[in-house]
XYZ file of C-alpha atoms in Angstrom:
118
model
C 0.000 0.000 0.000
C 2.860 2.344 0.824
C 4.377 1.784 -2.617
C 0.984 2.460 -4.234
C 0.589 5.765 -2.355
C 4.157 6.722 -3.312
C 3.311 5.979 -6.943
C 0.277 8.268 -6.743
C 2.354 11.033 -5.179
C 5.007 10.661 -7.879
C 2.304 10.979 -10.533
C 1.321 14.265 -8.914
C -2.309 13.306 -8.530
C -2.592 12.717 -4.808
C -3.680 16.252 -3.917
C -5.092 17.770 -7.096
C -8.730 18.831 -7.571
C -11.131 16.849 -9.748
C -12.544 18.003 -13.057
C -16.264 18.755 -13.360
C -17.434 15.806 -15.515
C -18.631 12.853 -13.430
C -16.844 9.594 -14.071
C -19.122 7.292 -12.076
C -21.103 4.632 -13.941
C -20.863 1.429 -15.960
C -18.395 0.949 -18.815
C -17.728 -1.577 -21.556
C -14.149 -2.882 -21.298
C -11.924 -3.674 -24.308
C -8.314 -4.514 -23.610
C -5.154 -6.336 -24.560
C -2.998 -8.518 -22.323
C 0.817 -8.393 -22.144
C 1.002 -10.905 -25.022
C -1.384 -8.897 -27.228
C -4.385 -11.216 -26.760
C -7.693 -9.392 -26.405
C -10.244 -9.425 -23.594
C -13.531 -7.697 -22.884
C -16.071 -7.201 -20.155
C -17.599 -4.566 -17.947
C -16.356 -2.132 -15.285
C -18.322 -0.167 -12.703
C -16.952 2.999 -11.117
C -18.614 4.148 -7.886
C -17.765 7.621 -6.572
C -16.749 7.815 -2.900
C -15.848 11.549 -2.883
C -15.244 14.389 -5.347
C -11.903 12.865 -6.368
C -11.945 9.222 -5.252
C -13.869 6.092 -6.170
C -13.959 2.331 -6.204
C -13.808 0.283 -9.387
C -14.946 -3.268 -10.112
C -14.016 -5.150 -13.298
C -15.578 -8.330 -14.705
C -13.421 -9.444 -17.624
C -12.763 -12.811 -19.220
C -14.368 -14.741 -16.372
C -12.288 -12.897 -13.731
C -13.164 -10.136 -11.315
C -10.969 -7.511 -9.714
C -11.557 -4.577 -7.396
C -9.668 -1.384 -6.779
C -9.511 2.109 -5.440
C -9.331 4.949 -7.934
C -8.606 8.651 -8.164
C -9.119 11.380 -10.733
C -7.152 14.531 -11.544
C -8.453 16.576 -14.485
C -8.113 14.210 -17.468
C -5.982 11.646 -15.601
C -7.592 8.676 -13.856
C -5.692 5.940 -12.017
C -6.571 2.819 -10.076
C -4.702 0.372 -7.919
C -6.332 -3.049 -7.983
C -6.166 -6.596 -6.684
C -6.999 -9.644 -8.791
C -6.567 -12.733 -6.653
C -3.079 -12.479 -5.144
C -1.840 -10.088 -7.846
C -1.672 -6.313 -7.359
C -1.705 -3.917 -10.292
C -1.917 -0.323 -11.420
C -3.774 1.237 -14.344
C -3.463 4.833 -15.550
C -6.051 6.216 -17.981
C -6.502 9.432 -19.939
C -10.099 10.665 -19.939
C -11.093 11.548 -23.494
C -13.620 14.259 -24.469
C -16.203 11.592 -25.387
C -16.055 10.223 -21.808
C -14.051 7.103 -22.680
C -10.937 6.207 -20.692
C -7.814 5.027 -22.544
C -5.162 3.408 -20.379
C -2.142 1.255 -19.747
C -2.007 -1.321 -16.951
C 0.592 -3.499 -15.309
C 0.944 -6.089 -12.563
C 3.532 -5.826 -9.784
C 6.635 -7.890 -10.461
C 5.894 -8.530 -14.146
C 7.512 -6.987 -17.216
C 5.361 -5.167 -19.747
C 1.939 -3.649 -19.830
C -1.486 -4.155 -21.298
C -3.926 -1.637 -22.736
C -7.523 -0.948 -21.822
C -10.351 1.257 -23.038
C -13.430 1.898 -20.907
C -16.414 3.188 -22.898
C -19.459 4.562 -21.020
C -22.617 2.477 -21.410
């Protein structure tokens, strides 16, 4: 957890104000794994304050849960999927979609993910 908080501080998003557009809701997920294989599913973002939220993914028969934070057009989440811990950083596009890169602690590489509002 300490490393996660340090990562947020290094990204400069730990104390910044949120943008006006709400990000809470349900999204269609389209992503690629480290090896380039594709996956899909659904994600739900639930606001817990003006800048923080929880996120739940259901993708490829797996579920994962995380804590998330927004700063202007940047959105990040730390998550747990089983025993694995990961981080995803998205850019919020003008159409409300989120385009991001994700990784898992201790593994090389990254995957991609797009969340599109339903």
